[in-house]
Amino acid sequence: MTLPTDATLLAALETQYRRLTELLQRLEYARATLVPPPATFWIGAARLAYDSGIDAMAGTVDGAVLAMRSAIQFTASAVAEVSARG
């Protein structure tokens, strides 16, 4: 059943979907360009500390990417559900 607020809700969800998609692209670009690869120029404790920091940073960004993808999927599901009402 179509509700009077469905058009407004659908527009808001579609806007949210577009913005989340743009943010995901920016986050993935940041991940690819700002998180350096593991060090090959240090040895010993310095290398371990550097690699540990980079791994932690990459893990945080990867978690954000997963959360963003999840938000996009849930938004797409909401768009489909509201659209199916009529």
PDB file of N, CA, C and O in Angstrom:
ATOM      1  N   MET A   1       0.844  -1.165   0.000  1.00  0.00           N
ATOM      2  CA  MET A   1       0.000   0.000   0.000  1.00  0.00           C
ATOM      3  C   MET A   1       0.898   1.239   0.000  1.00  0.00           C
ATOM      4  O   MET A   1       1.825   1.344   0.790  1.00  0.00           O
ATOM      5  N   THR A   2       0.612   2.155  -0.887  1.00  0.00           N
ATOM      6  CA  THR A   2       1.376   3.392  -0.983  1.00  0.00           C
ATOM      7  C   THR A   2       0.949   4.350   0.121  1.00  0.00           C
ATOM      8  O   THR A   2      -0.231   4.584   0.324  1.00  0.00           O
ATOM      9  N   LEU A   3       1.906   4.896   0.803  1.00  0.00           N
ATOM     10  CA  LEU A   3       1.629   5.878   1.850  1.00  0.00           C
ATOM     11  C   LEU A   3       1.852   7.282   1.295  1.00  0.00           C
ATOM     12  O   LEU A   3       2.658   7.470   0.371  1.00  0.00           O
ATOM     13  N   PRO A   4       1.184   8.281   1.854  1.00  0.00           N
ATOM     14  CA  PRO A   4       1.355   9.647   1.366  1.00  0.00           C
ATOM     15  C   PRO A   4       2.804  10.141   1.478  1.00  0.00           C
ATOM     16  O   PRO A   4       3.236  10.994   0.707  1.00  0.00           O
ATOM     17  N   THR A   5       3.547   9.594   2.410  1.00  0.00           N
ATOM     18  CA  THR A   5       4.924  10.049   2.617  1.00  0.00           C
ATOM     19  C   THR A   5       5.949   9.257   1.802  1.00  0.00           C
ATOM     20  O   THR A   5       7.140   9.545   1.873  1.00  0.00           O
ATOM     21  N   ASP A   6       5.487   8.273   1.020  1.00  0.00           N
ATOM     22  CA  ASP A   6       6.416   7.411   0.292  1.00  0.00           C
ATOM     23  C   ASP A   6       7.290   8.173  -0.705  1.00  0.00           C
ATOM     24  O   ASP A   6       8.472   7.866  -0.841  1.00  0.00           O
ATOM     25  N   ALA A   7       6.733   9.143  -1.397  1.00  0.00           N
ATOM     26  CA  ALA A   7       7.532   9.882  -2.390  1.00  0.00           C
ATOM     27  C   ALA A   7       8.676  10.631  -1.707  1.00  0.00           C
ATOM     28  O   ALA A   7       9.820  10.601  -2.178  1.00  0.00           O
ATOM     29  N   THR A   8       8.383  11.272  -0.597  1.00  0.00           N
ATOM     30  CA  THR A   8       9.409  11.998   0.148  1.00  0.00           C
ATOM     31  C   THR A   8      10.443  11.033   0.714  1.00  0.00           C
ATOM     32  O   THR A   8      11.652  11.287   0.647  1.00  0.00           O
ATOM     33  N   LEU A   9       9.958   9.933   1.279  1.00  0.00           N
ATOM     34  CA  LEU A   9      10.860   8.921   1.833  1.00  0.00           C
ATOM     35  C   LEU A   9      11.754   8.332   0.751  1.00  0.00           C
ATOM     36  O   LEU A   9      12.966   8.191   0.941  1.00  0.00           O
ATOM     37  N   LEU A  10      11.181   8.003  -0.387  1.00  0.00           N
ATOM     38  CA  LEU A  10      11.955   7.424  -1.479  1.00  0.00           C
ATOM     39  C   LEU A  10      13.019   8.398  -1.974  1.00  0.00           C
ATOM     40  O   LEU A  10      14.173   8.002  -2.205  1.00  0.00           O
ATOM     41  N   ALA A  11      12.662   9.662  -2.099  1.00  0.00           N
ATOM     42  CA  ALA A  11      13.646  10.669  -2.528  1.00  0.00           C
ATOM     43  C   ALA A  11      14.785  10.772  -1.517  1.00  0.00           C
ATOM     44  O   ALA A  11      15.957  10.862  -1.902  1.00  0.00           O
ATOM     45  N   ALA A  12      14.453  10.757  -0.240  1.00  0.00           N
ATOM     46  CA  ALA A  12      15.482  10.840   0.801  1.00  0.00           C
ATOM     47  C   ALA A  12      16.385   9.610   0.775  1.00  0.00           C
ATOM     48  O   ALA A  12      17.616   9.728   0.914  1.00  0.00           O
ATOM     49  N   LEU A  13      15.805   8.439   0.589  1.00  0.00           N
ATOM     50  CA  LEU A  13      16.598   7.212   0.533  1.00  0.00           C
ATOM     51  C   LEU A  13      17.509   7.196  -0.689  1.00  0.00           C
ATOM     52  O   LEU A  13      18.665   6.763  -0.599  1.00  0.00           O
ATOM     53  N   GLU A  14      17.006   7.650  -1.815  1.00  0.00           N
ATOM     54  CA  GLU A  14      17.825   7.686  -3.025  1.00  0.00           C
ATOM     55  C   GLU A  14      18.978   8.674  -2.870  1.00  0.00           C
ATOM     56  O   GLU A  14      20.098   8.401  -3.307  1.00  0.00           O
ATOM     57  N   THR A  15      18.711   9.813  -2.232  1.00  0.00           N
ATOM     58  CA  THR A  15      19.775  10.775  -1.951  1.00  0.00           C
ATOM     59  C   THR A  15      20.802  10.167  -1.012  1.00  0.00           C
ATOM     60  O   THR A  15      22.018  10.296  -1.217  1.00  0.00           O
ATOM     61  N   GLN A  16      20.328   9.478   0.014  1.00  0.00           N
ATOM     62  CA  GLN A  16      21.235   8.824   0.960  1.00  0.00           C
ATOM     63  C   GLN A  16      22.092   7.789   0.237  1.00  0.00           C
ATOM     64  O   GLN A  16      23.304   7.701   0.471  1.00  0.00           O
ATOM     65  N   TYR A  17      21.477   7.004  -0.634  1.00  0.00           N
ATOM     66  CA  TYR A  17      22.210   5.982  -1.382  1.00  0.00           C
ATOM     67  C   TYR A  17      23.318   6.613  -2.226  1.00  0.00           C
ATOM     68  O   TYR A  17      24.456   6.140  -2.215  1.00  0.00           O
ATOM     69  N   ARG A  18      23.005   7.677  -2.931  1.00  0.00           N
ATOM     70  CA  ARG A  18      24.010   8.349  -3.761  1.00  0.00           C
ATOM     71  C   ARG A  18      25.153   8.895  -2.911  1.00  0.00           C
ATOM     72  O   ARG A  18      26.326   8.741  -3.254  1.00  0.00           O
ATOM     73  N   ARG A  19      24.815   9.523  -1.803  1.00  0.00           N
ATOM     74  CA  ARG A  19      25.854  10.103  -0.944  1.00  0.00           C
ATOM     75  C   ARG A  19      26.729   9.025  -0.312  1.00  0.00           C
ATOM     76  O   ARG A  19      27.949   9.183  -0.212  1.00  0.00           O
ATOM     77  N   LEU A  20      26.120   7.946   0.131  1.00  0.00           N
ATOM     78  CA  LEU A  20      26.901   6.850   0.695  1.00  0.00           C
ATOM     79  C   LEU A  20      27.841   6.251  -0.352  1.00  0.00           C
ATOM     80  O   LEU A  20      28.990   5.927  -0.053  1.00  0.00           O
ATOM     81  N   THR A  21      27.350   6.119  -1.575  1.00  0.00           N
ATOM     82  CA  THR A  21      28.171   5.579  -2.656  1.00  0.00           C
ATOM     83  C   THR A  21      29.352   6.498  -2.940  1.00  0.00           C
ATOM     84  O   THR A  21      30.495   6.039  -3.116  1.00  0.00           O
ATOM     85  N   GLU A  22      29.108   7.802  -2.962  1.00  0.00           N
ATOM     86  CA  GLU A  22      30.197   8.764  -3.161  1.00  0.00           C
ATOM     87  C   GLU A  22      31.219   8.673  -2.022  1.00  0.00           C
ATOM     88  O   GLU A  22      32.428   8.701  -2.263  1.00  0.00           O
ATOM     89  N   LEU A  23      30.720   8.583  -0.799  1.00  0.00           N
ATOM     90  CA  LEU A  23      31.629   8.480   0.350  1.00  0.00           C
ATOM     91  C   LEU A  23      32.447   7.200   0.299  1.00  0.00           C
ATOM     92  O   LEU A  23      33.639   7.200   0.634  1.00  0.00           O
ATOM     93  N   LEU A  24      31.825   6.116  -0.118  1.00  0.00           N
ATOM     94  CA  LEU A  24      32.558   4.851  -0.239  1.00  0.00           C
ATOM     95  C   LEU A  24      33.677   4.982  -1.264  1.00  0.00           C
ATOM     96  O   LEU A  24      34.799   4.527  -1.022  1.00  0.00           O
ATOM     97  N   GLN A  25      33.389   5.609  -2.393  1.00  0.00           N
ATOM     98  CA  GLN A  25      34.426   5.796  -3.413  1.00  0.00           C
ATOM     99  C   GLN A  25      35.586   6.621  -2.855  1.00  0.00           C
ATOM    100  O   GLN A  25      36.751   6.299  -3.088  1.00  0.00           O
ATOM    101  N   ARG A  26      35.266   7.674  -2.114  1.00  0.00           N
ATOM    102  CA  ARG A  26      36.317   8.508  -1.526  1.00  0.00           C
ATOM    103  C   ARG A  26      37.129   7.729  -0.494  1.00  0.00           C
ATOM    104  O   ARG A  26      38.360   7.842  -0.424  1.00  0.00           O
ATOM    105  N   LEU A  27      36.443   6.928   0.309  1.00  0.00           N
ATOM    106  CA  LEU A  27      37.127   6.132   1.325  1.00  0.00           C
ATOM    107  C   LEU A  27      38.024   5.077   0.691  1.00  0.00           C
ATOM    108  O   LEU A  27      39.159   4.866   1.134  1.00  0.00           O
ATOM    109  N   GLU A  28      37.543   4.430  -0.362  1.00  0.00           N
ATOM    110  CA  GLU A  28      38.361   3.434  -1.047  1.00  0.00           C
ATOM    111  C   GLU A  28      39.570   4.085  -1.719  1.00  0.00           C
ATOM    112  O   GLU A  28      40.661   3.513  -1.735  1.00  0.00           O
ATOM    113  N   TYR A  29      39.390   5.274  -2.255  1.00  0.00           N
ATOM    114  CA  TYR A  29      40.510   6.003  -2.847  1.00  0.00           C
ATOM    115  C   TYR A  29      41.539   6.354  -1.764  1.00  0.00           C
ATOM    116  O   TYR A  29      42.744   6.179  -1.960  1.00  0.00           O
ATOM    117  N   ALA A  30      41.041   6.821  -0.620  1.00  0.00           N
ATOM    118  CA  ALA A  30      41.939   7.153   0.493  1.00  0.00           C
ATOM    119  C   ALA A  30      42.688   5.908   0.944  1.00  0.00           C
ATOM    120  O   ALA A  30      43.890   5.955   1.222  1.00  0.00           O
ATOM    121  N   ARG A  31      42.001   4.797   1.015  1.00  0.00           N
ATOM    122  CA  ARG A  31      42.631   3.530   1.426  1.00  0.00           C
ATOM    123  C   ARG A  31      43.757   3.172   0.465  1.00  0.00           C
ATOM    124  O   ARG A  31      44.849   2.777   0.870  1.00  0.00           O
ATOM    125  N   ALA A  32      43.483   3.335  -0.823  1.00  0.00           N
ATOM    126  CA  ALA A  32      44.467   2.943  -1.831  1.00  0.00           C
ATOM    127  C   ALA A  32      45.659   3.893  -1.890  1.00  0.00           C
ATOM    128  O   ALA A  32      46.774   3.466  -2.206  1.00  0.00           O
ATOM    129  N   THR A  33      45.438   5.158  -1.575  1.00  0.00           N
ATOM    130  CA  THR A  33      46.511   6.132  -1.756  1.00  0.00           C
ATOM    131  C   THR A  33      47.201   6.560  -0.468  1.00  0.00           C
ATOM    132  O   THR A  33      48.348   7.014  -0.522  1.00  0.00           O
ATOM    133  N   LEU A  34      46.537   6.443   0.670  1.00  0.00           N
ATOM    134  CA  LEU A  34      47.107   6.978   1.899  1.00  0.00           C
ATOM    135  C   LEU A  34      47.698   5.933   2.836  1.00  0.00           C
ATOM    136  O   LEU A  34      48.544   6.252   3.659  1.00  0.00           O
ATOM    137  N   VAL A  35      47.248   4.709   2.740  1.00  0.00           N
ATOM    138  CA  VAL A  35      47.789   3.663   3.610  1.00  0.00           C
ATOM    139  C   VAL A  35      48.960   3.017   2.873  1.00  0.00           C
ATOM    140  O   VAL A  35      48.769   2.356   1.853  1.00  0.00           O
ATOM    141  N   PRO A  36      50.167   3.222   3.374  1.00  0.00           N
ATOM    142  CA  PRO A  36      51.337   2.701   2.671  1.00  0.00           C
ATOM    143  C   PRO A  36      51.454   1.181   2.809  1.00  0.00           C
ATOM    144  O   PRO A  36      50.889   0.581   3.722  1.00  0.00           O
ATOM    145  N   PRO A  37      52.220   0.585   1.914  1.00  0.00           N
ATOM    146  CA  PRO A  37      52.453  -0.858   2.031  1.00  0.00           C
ATOM    147  C   PRO A  37      53.413  -1.138   3.185  1.00  0.00           C
ATOM    148  O   PRO A  37      54.024  -0.206   3.723  1.00  0.00           O
ATOM    149  N   PRO A  38      53.560  -2.396   3.556  1.00  0.00           N
ATOM    150  CA  PRO A  38      54.516  -2.733   4.615  1.00  0.00           C
ATOM    151  C   PRO A  38      55.923  -2.228   4.263  1.00  0.00           C
ATOM    152  O   PRO A  38      56.286  -2.129   3.091  1.00  0.00           O
ATOM    153  N   ALA A  39      56.665  -1.914   5.280  1.00  0.00           N
ATOM    154  CA  ALA A  39      58.013  -1.360   5.096  1.00  0.00           C
ATOM    155  C   ALA A  39      58.971  -2.427   4.600  1.00  0.00           C
ATOM    156  O   ALA A  39      58.929  -3.571   5.029  1.00  0.00           O
ATOM    157  N   THR A  40      59.852  -2.013   3.721  1.00  0.00           N
ATOM    158  CA  THR A  40      60.933  -2.897   3.282  1.00  0.00           C
ATOM    159  C   THR A  40      62.278  -2.245   3.548  1.00  0.00           C
ATOM    160  O   THR A  40      63.307  -2.816   3.245  1.00  0.00           O
ATOM    161  N   PHE A  41      62.247  -1.064   4.145  1.00  0.00           N
ATOM    162  CA  PHE A  41      63.473  -0.294   4.331  1.00  0.00           C
ATOM    163  C   PHE A  41      63.960  -0.278   5.773  1.00  0.00           C
ATOM    164  O   PHE A  41      64.978   0.320   6.058  1.00  0.00           O
ATOM    165  N   TRP A  42      63.210  -0.899   6.702  1.00  0.00           N
ATOM    166  CA  TRP A  42      63.652  -0.994   8.080  1.00  0.00           C
ATOM    167  C   TRP A  42      63.781  -2.459   8.463  1.00  0.00           C
ATOM    168  O   TRP A  42      63.191  -3.332   7.830  1.00  0.00           O
ATOM    169  N   ILE A  43      64.522  -2.690   9.530  1.00  0.00           N
ATOM    170  CA  ILE A  43      64.633  -4.056  10.050  1.00  0.00           C
ATOM    171  C   ILE A  43      64.420  -4.020  11.553  1.00  0.00           C
ATOM    172  O   ILE A  43      64.476  -2.955  12.181  1.00  0.00           O
ATOM    173  N   GLY A  44      64.163  -5.153  12.110  1.00  0.00           N
ATOM    174  CA  GLY A  44      64.073  -5.276  13.558  1.00  0.00           C
ATOM    175  C   GLY A  44      62.843  -4.610  14.152  1.00  0.00           C
ATOM    176  O   GLY A  44      61.768  -4.591  13.575  1.00  0.00           O
ATOM    177  N   ALA A  45      63.053  -4.038  15.351  1.00  0.00           N
ATOM    178  CA  ALA A  45      61.944  -3.450  16.117  1.00  0.00           C
ATOM    179  C   ALA A  45      61.298  -2.278  15.382  1.00  0.00           C
ATOM    180  O   ALA A  45      60.073  -2.095  15.447  1.00  0.00           O
ATOM    181  N   ALA A  46      62.094  -1.490  14.689  1.00  0.00           N
ATOM    182  CA  ALA A  46      61.530  -0.347  13.955  1.00  0.00           C
ATOM    183  C   ALA A  46      60.566  -0.821  12.876  1.00  0.00           C
ATOM    184  O   ALA A  46      59.485  -0.266  12.708  1.00  0.00           O
ATOM    185  N   ARG A  47      60.945  -1.868  12.173  1.00  0.00           N
ATOM    186  CA  ARG A  47      60.060  -2.394  11.127  1.00  0.00           C
ATOM    187  C   ARG A  47      58.788  -2.977  11.732  1.00  0.00           C
ATOM    188  O   ARG A  47      57.696  -2.776  11.216  1.00  0.00           O
ATOM    189  N   LEU A  48      58.935  -3.718  12.804  1.00  0.00           N
ATOM    190  CA  LEU A  48      57.756  -4.296  13.455  1.00  0.00           C
ATOM    191  C   LEU A  48      56.799  -3.214  13.941  1.00  0.00           C
ATOM    192  O   LEU A  48      55.581  -3.332  13.775  1.00  0.00           O
ATOM    193  N   ALA A  49      57.337  -2.157  14.530  1.00  0.00           N
ATOM    194  CA  ALA A  49      56.495  -1.064  15.010  1.00  0.00           C
ATOM    195  C   ALA A  49      55.795  -0.364  13.850  1.00  0.00           C
ATOM    196  O   ALA A  49      54.592  -0.071  13.914  1.00  0.00           O
ATOM    197  N   TYR A  50      56.535  -0.097  12.787  1.00  0.00           N
ATOM    198  CA  TYR A  50      55.959   0.554  11.613  1.00  0.00           C
ATOM    199  C   TYR A  50      54.871  -0.318  11.006  1.00  0.00           C
ATOM    200  O   TYR A  50      53.749   0.144  10.741  1.00  0.00           O
ATOM    201  N   ASP A  51      55.170  -1.572  10.772  1.00  0.00           N
ATOM    202  CA  ASP A  51      54.190  -2.479  10.176  1.00  0.00           C
ATOM    203  C   ASP A  51      52.962  -2.635  11.055  1.00  0.00           C
ATOM    204  O   ASP A  51      51.840  -2.716  10.553  1.00  0.00           O
ATOM    205  N   SER A  52      53.161  -2.663  12.363  1.00  0.00           N
ATOM    206  CA  SER A  52      52.037  -2.771  13.281  1.00  0.00           C
ATOM    207  C   SER A  52      51.123  -1.544  13.177  1.00  0.00           C
ATOM    208  O   SER A  52      49.897  -1.670  13.148  1.00  0.00           O
ATOM    209  N   GLY A  53      51.723  -0.375  13.117  1.00  0.00           N
ATOM    210  CA  GLY A  53      50.932   0.850  12.970  1.00  0.00           C
ATOM    211  C   GLY A  53      50.180   0.890  11.658  1.00  0.00           C
ATOM    212  O   GLY A  53      49.005   1.277  11.610  1.00  0.00           O
ATOM    213  N   ILE A  54      50.837   0.495  10.587  1.00  0.00           N
ATOM    214  CA  ILE A  54      50.193   0.473   9.273  1.00  0.00           C
ATOM    215  C   ILE A  54      49.065  -0.556   9.254  1.00  0.00           C
ATOM    216  O   ILE A  54      47.977  -0.298   8.721  1.00  0.00           O
ATOM    217  N   ASP A  55      49.287  -1.718   9.848  1.00  0.00           N
ATOM    218  CA  ASP A  55      48.243  -2.734   9.915  1.00  0.00           C
ATOM    219  C   ASP A  55      47.027  -2.233  10.689  1.00  0.00           C
ATOM    220  O   ASP A  55      45.873  -2.474  10.291  1.00  0.00           O
ATOM    221  N   ALA A  56      47.271  -1.539  11.779  1.00  0.00           N
ATOM    222  CA  ALA A  56      46.163  -0.998  12.576  1.00  0.00           C
ATOM    223  C   ALA A  56      45.383   0.048  11.783  1.00  0.00           C
ATOM    224  O   ALA A  56      44.147   0.061  11.791  1.00  0.00           O
ATOM    225  N   MET A  57      46.110   0.915  11.095  1.00  0.00           N
ATOM    226  CA  MET A  57      45.450   1.940  10.295  1.00  0.00           C
ATOM    227  C   MET A  57      44.643   1.297   9.167  1.00  0.00           C
ATOM    228  O   MET A  57      43.489   1.653   8.931  1.00  0.00           O
ATOM    229  N   ALA A  58      45.216   0.341   8.490  1.00  0.00           N
ATOM    230  CA  ALA A  58      44.524  -0.348   7.403  1.00  0.00           C
ATOM    231  C   ALA A  58      43.289  -1.073   7.929  1.00  0.00           C
ATOM    232  O   ALA A  58      42.228  -1.048   7.285  1.00  0.00           O
ATOM    233  N   GLY A  59      43.403  -1.689   9.088  1.00  0.00           N
ATOM    234  CA  GLY A  59      42.253  -2.378   9.675  1.00  0.00           C
ATOM    235  C   GLY A  59      41.116  -1.427   9.999  1.00  0.00           C
ATOM    236  O   GLY A  59      39.944  -1.757   9.782  1.00  0.00           O
ATOM    237  N   THR A  60      41.451  -0.251  10.489  1.00  0.00           N
ATOM    238  CA  THR A  60      40.427   0.749  10.800  1.00  0.00           C
ATOM    239  C   THR A  60      39.726   1.207   9.529  1.00  0.00           C
ATOM    240  O   THR A  60      38.497   1.286   9.476  1.00  0.00           O
ATOM    241  N   VAL A  61      40.511   1.491   8.499  1.00  0.00           N
ATOM    242  CA  VAL A  61      39.923   1.939   7.234  1.00  0.00           C
ATOM    243  C   VAL A  61      39.112   0.814   6.598  1.00  0.00           C
ATOM    244  O   VAL A  61      38.017   1.045   6.080  1.00  0.00           O
ATOM    245  N   ASP A  62      39.615  -0.403   6.650  1.00  0.00           N
ATOM    246  CA  ASP A  62      38.872  -1.540   6.097  1.00  0.00           C
ATOM    247  C   ASP A  62      37.540  -1.732   6.825  1.00  0.00           C
ATOM    248  O   ASP A  62      36.520  -2.050   6.204  1.00  0.00           O
ATOM    249  N   GLY A  63      37.542  -1.539   8.134  1.00  0.00           N
ATOM    250  CA  GLY A  63      36.297  -1.617   8.891  1.00  0.00           C
ATOM    251  C   GLY A  63      35.304  -0.549   8.464  1.00  0.00           C
ATOM    252  O   GLY A  63      34.099  -0.807   8.360  1.00  0.00           O
ATOM    253  N   ALA A  64      35.808   0.640   8.197  1.00  0.00           N
ATOM    254  CA  ALA A  64      34.944   1.725   7.725  1.00  0.00           C
ATOM    255  C   ALA A  64      34.378   1.399   6.349  1.00  0.00           C
ATOM    256  O   ALA A  64      33.199   1.674   6.071  1.00  0.00           O
ATOM    257  N   VAL A  65      35.182   0.810   5.487  1.00  0.00           N
ATOM    258  CA  VAL A  65      34.712   0.417   4.154  1.00  0.00           C
ATOM    259  C   VAL A  65      33.595  -0.618   4.280  1.00  0.00           C
ATOM    260  O   VAL A  65      32.553  -0.517   3.618  1.00  0.00           O
ATOM    261  N   LEU A  66      33.787  -1.603   5.140  1.00  0.00           N
ATOM    262  CA  LEU A  66      32.750  -2.624   5.341  1.00  0.00           C
ATOM    263  C   LEU A  66      31.463  -2.019   5.895  1.00  0.00           C
ATOM    264  O   LEU A  66      30.368  -2.381   5.461  1.00  0.00           O
ATOM    265  N   ALA A  67      31.591  -1.104   6.842  1.00  0.00           N
ATOM    266  CA  ALA A  67      30.409  -0.450   7.403  1.00  0.00           C
ATOM    267  C   ALA A  67      29.684   0.368   6.343  1.00  0.00           C
ATOM    268  O   ALA A  67      28.448   0.371   6.284  1.00  0.00           O
ATOM    269  N   MET A  68      30.441   1.047   5.498  1.00  0.00           N
ATOM    270  CA  MET A  68      29.841   1.851   4.436  1.00  0.00           C
ATOM    271  C   MET A  68      29.119   0.958   3.428  1.00  0.00           C
ATOM    272  O   MET A  68      28.004   1.270   2.997  1.00  0.00           O
ATOM    273  N   ARG A  69      29.748  -0.151   3.066  1.00  0.00           N
ATOM    274  CA  ARG A  69      29.087  -1.089   2.136  1.00  0.00           C
ATOM    275  C   ARG A  69      27.800  -1.645   2.733  1.00  0.00           C
ATOM    276  O   ARG A  69      26.798  -1.805   2.035  1.00  0.00           O
ATOM    277  N   SER A  70      27.826  -1.938   4.011  1.00  0.00           N
ATOM    278  CA  SER A  70      26.627  -2.429   4.690  1.00  0.00           C
ATOM    279  C   SER A  70      25.520  -1.373   4.670  1.00  0.00           C
ATOM    280  O   SER A  70      24.362  -1.683   4.394  1.00  0.00           O
ATOM    281  N   ALA A  71      25.881  -0.133   4.953  1.00  0.00           N
ATOM    282  CA  ALA A  71      24.899   0.952   4.929  1.00  0.00           C
ATOM    283  C   ALA A  71      24.298   1.119   3.540  1.00  0.00           C
ATOM    284  O   ALA A  71      23.090   1.346   3.394  1.00  0.00           O
ATOM    285  N   ILE A  72      25.130   0.973   2.515  1.00  0.00           N
ATOM    286  CA  ILE A  72      24.637   1.073   1.141  1.00  0.00           C
ATOM    287  C   ILE A  72      23.663  -0.064   0.845  1.00  0.00           C
ATOM    288  O   ILE A  72      22.609   0.152   0.238  1.00  0.00           O
ATOM    289  N   GLN A  73      24.001  -1.272   1.269  1.00  0.00           N
ATOM    290  CA  GLN A  73      23.116  -2.417   1.033  1.00  0.00           C
ATOM    291  C   GLN A  73      21.774  -2.249   1.749  1.00  0.00           C
ATOM    292  O   GLN A  73      20.717  -2.527   1.176  1.00  0.00           O
ATOM    293  N   PHE A  74      21.814  -1.798   3.006  1.00  0.00           N
ATOM    294  CA  PHE A  74      20.572  -1.584   3.735  1.00  0.00           C
ATOM    295  C   PHE A  74      19.732  -0.475   3.102  1.00  0.00           C
ATOM    296  O   PHE A  74      18.501  -0.569   3.038  1.00  0.00           O
ATOM    297  N   THR A  75      20.389   0.564   2.613  1.00  0.00           N
ATOM    298  CA  THR A  75      19.671   1.646   1.959  1.00  0.00           C
ATOM    299  C   THR A  75      19.044   1.156   0.661  1.00  0.00           C
ATOM    300  O   THR A  75      17.894   1.480   0.358  1.00  0.00           O
ATOM    301  N   ALA A  76      19.789   0.358  -0.101  1.00  0.00           N
ATOM    302  CA  ALA A  76      19.240  -0.200  -1.341  1.00  0.00           C
ATOM    303  C   ALA A  76      18.026  -1.083  -1.046  1.00  0.00           C
ATOM    304  O   ALA A  76      17.022  -1.034  -1.773  1.00  0.00           O
ATOM    305  N   SER A  77      18.094  -1.854   0.024  1.00  0.00           N
ATOM    306  CA  SER A  77      16.950  -2.688   0.419  1.00  0.00           C
ATOM    307  C   SER A  77      15.756  -1.831   0.785  1.00  0.00           C
ATOM    308  O   SER A  77      14.609  -2.152   0.425  1.00  0.00           O
ATOM    309  N   ALA A  78      15.994  -0.747   1.480  1.00  0.00           N
ATOM    310  CA  ALA A  78      14.902   0.161   1.862  1.00  0.00           C
ATOM    311  C   ALA A  78      14.290   0.807   0.616  1.00  0.00           C
ATOM    312  O   ALA A  78      13.057   0.943   0.531  1.00  0.00           O
ATOM    313  N   VAL A  79      15.120   1.203  -0.326  1.00  0.00           N
ATOM    314  CA  VAL A  79      14.617   1.791  -1.581  1.00  0.00           C
ATOM    315  C   VAL A  79      13.733   0.784  -2.298  1.00  0.00           C
ATOM    316  O   VAL A  79      12.634   1.113  -2.752  1.00  0.00           O
ATOM    317  N   ALA A  80      14.191  -0.448  -2.384  1.00  0.00           N
ATOM    318  CA  ALA A  80      13.415  -1.500  -3.053  1.00  0.00           C
ATOM    319  C   ALA A  80      12.088  -1.749  -2.347  1.00  0.00           C
ATOM    320  O   ALA A  80      11.046  -1.918  -3.000  1.00  0.00           O
ATOM    321  N   GLU A  81      12.125  -1.765  -1.024  1.00  0.00           N
ATOM    322  CA  GLU A  81      10.893  -2.013  -0.266  1.00  0.00           C
ATOM    323  C   GLU A  81       9.881  -0.895  -0.449  1.00  0.00           C
ATOM    324  O   GLU A  81       8.694  -1.150  -0.658  1.00  0.00           O
ATOM    325  N   VAL A  82      10.346   0.336  -0.375  1.00  0.00           N
ATOM    326  CA  VAL A  82       9.428   1.472  -0.543  1.00  0.00           C
ATOM    327  C   VAL A  82       8.918   1.510  -1.982  1.00  0.00           C
ATOM    328  O   VAL A  82       7.731   1.756  -2.214  1.00  0.00           O
ATOM    329  N   SER A  83       9.786   1.232  -2.945  1.00  0.00           N
ATOM    330  CA  SER A  83       9.369   1.225  -4.351  1.00  0.00           C
ATOM    331  C   SER A  83       8.320   0.151  -4.615  1.00  0.00           C
ATOM    332  O   SER A  83       7.411   0.352  -5.426  1.00  0.00           O
ATOM    333  N   ALA A  84       8.465  -0.992  -3.956  1.00  0.00           N
ATOM    334  CA  ALA A  84       7.535  -2.105  -4.172  1.00  0.00           C
ATOM    335  C   ALA A  84       6.146  -1.827  -3.626  1.00  0.00           C
ATOM    336  O   ALA A  84       5.180  -2.493  -4.020  1.00  0.00           O
ATOM    337  N   ARG A  85       6.015  -0.836  -2.745  1.00  0.00           N
ATOM    338  CA  ARG A  85       4.699  -0.541  -2.188  1.00  0.00           C
ATOM    339  C   ARG A  85       3.784   0.108  -3.211  1.00  0.00           C
ATOM    340  O   ARG A  85       2.596   0.206  -3.001  1.00  0.00           O
ATOM    341  N   GLY A  86       4.381   0.583  -4.267  1.00  0.00           N
ATOM    342  CA  GLY A  86       3.481   1.022  -5.244  1.00  0.00           C
ATOM    343  C   GLY A  86       3.551   2.151  -6.070  1.00  0.00           C
ATOM    344  O   GLY A  86       2.788   2.670  -6.680  1.00  0.00           O
TER     345      GLY A  86
END
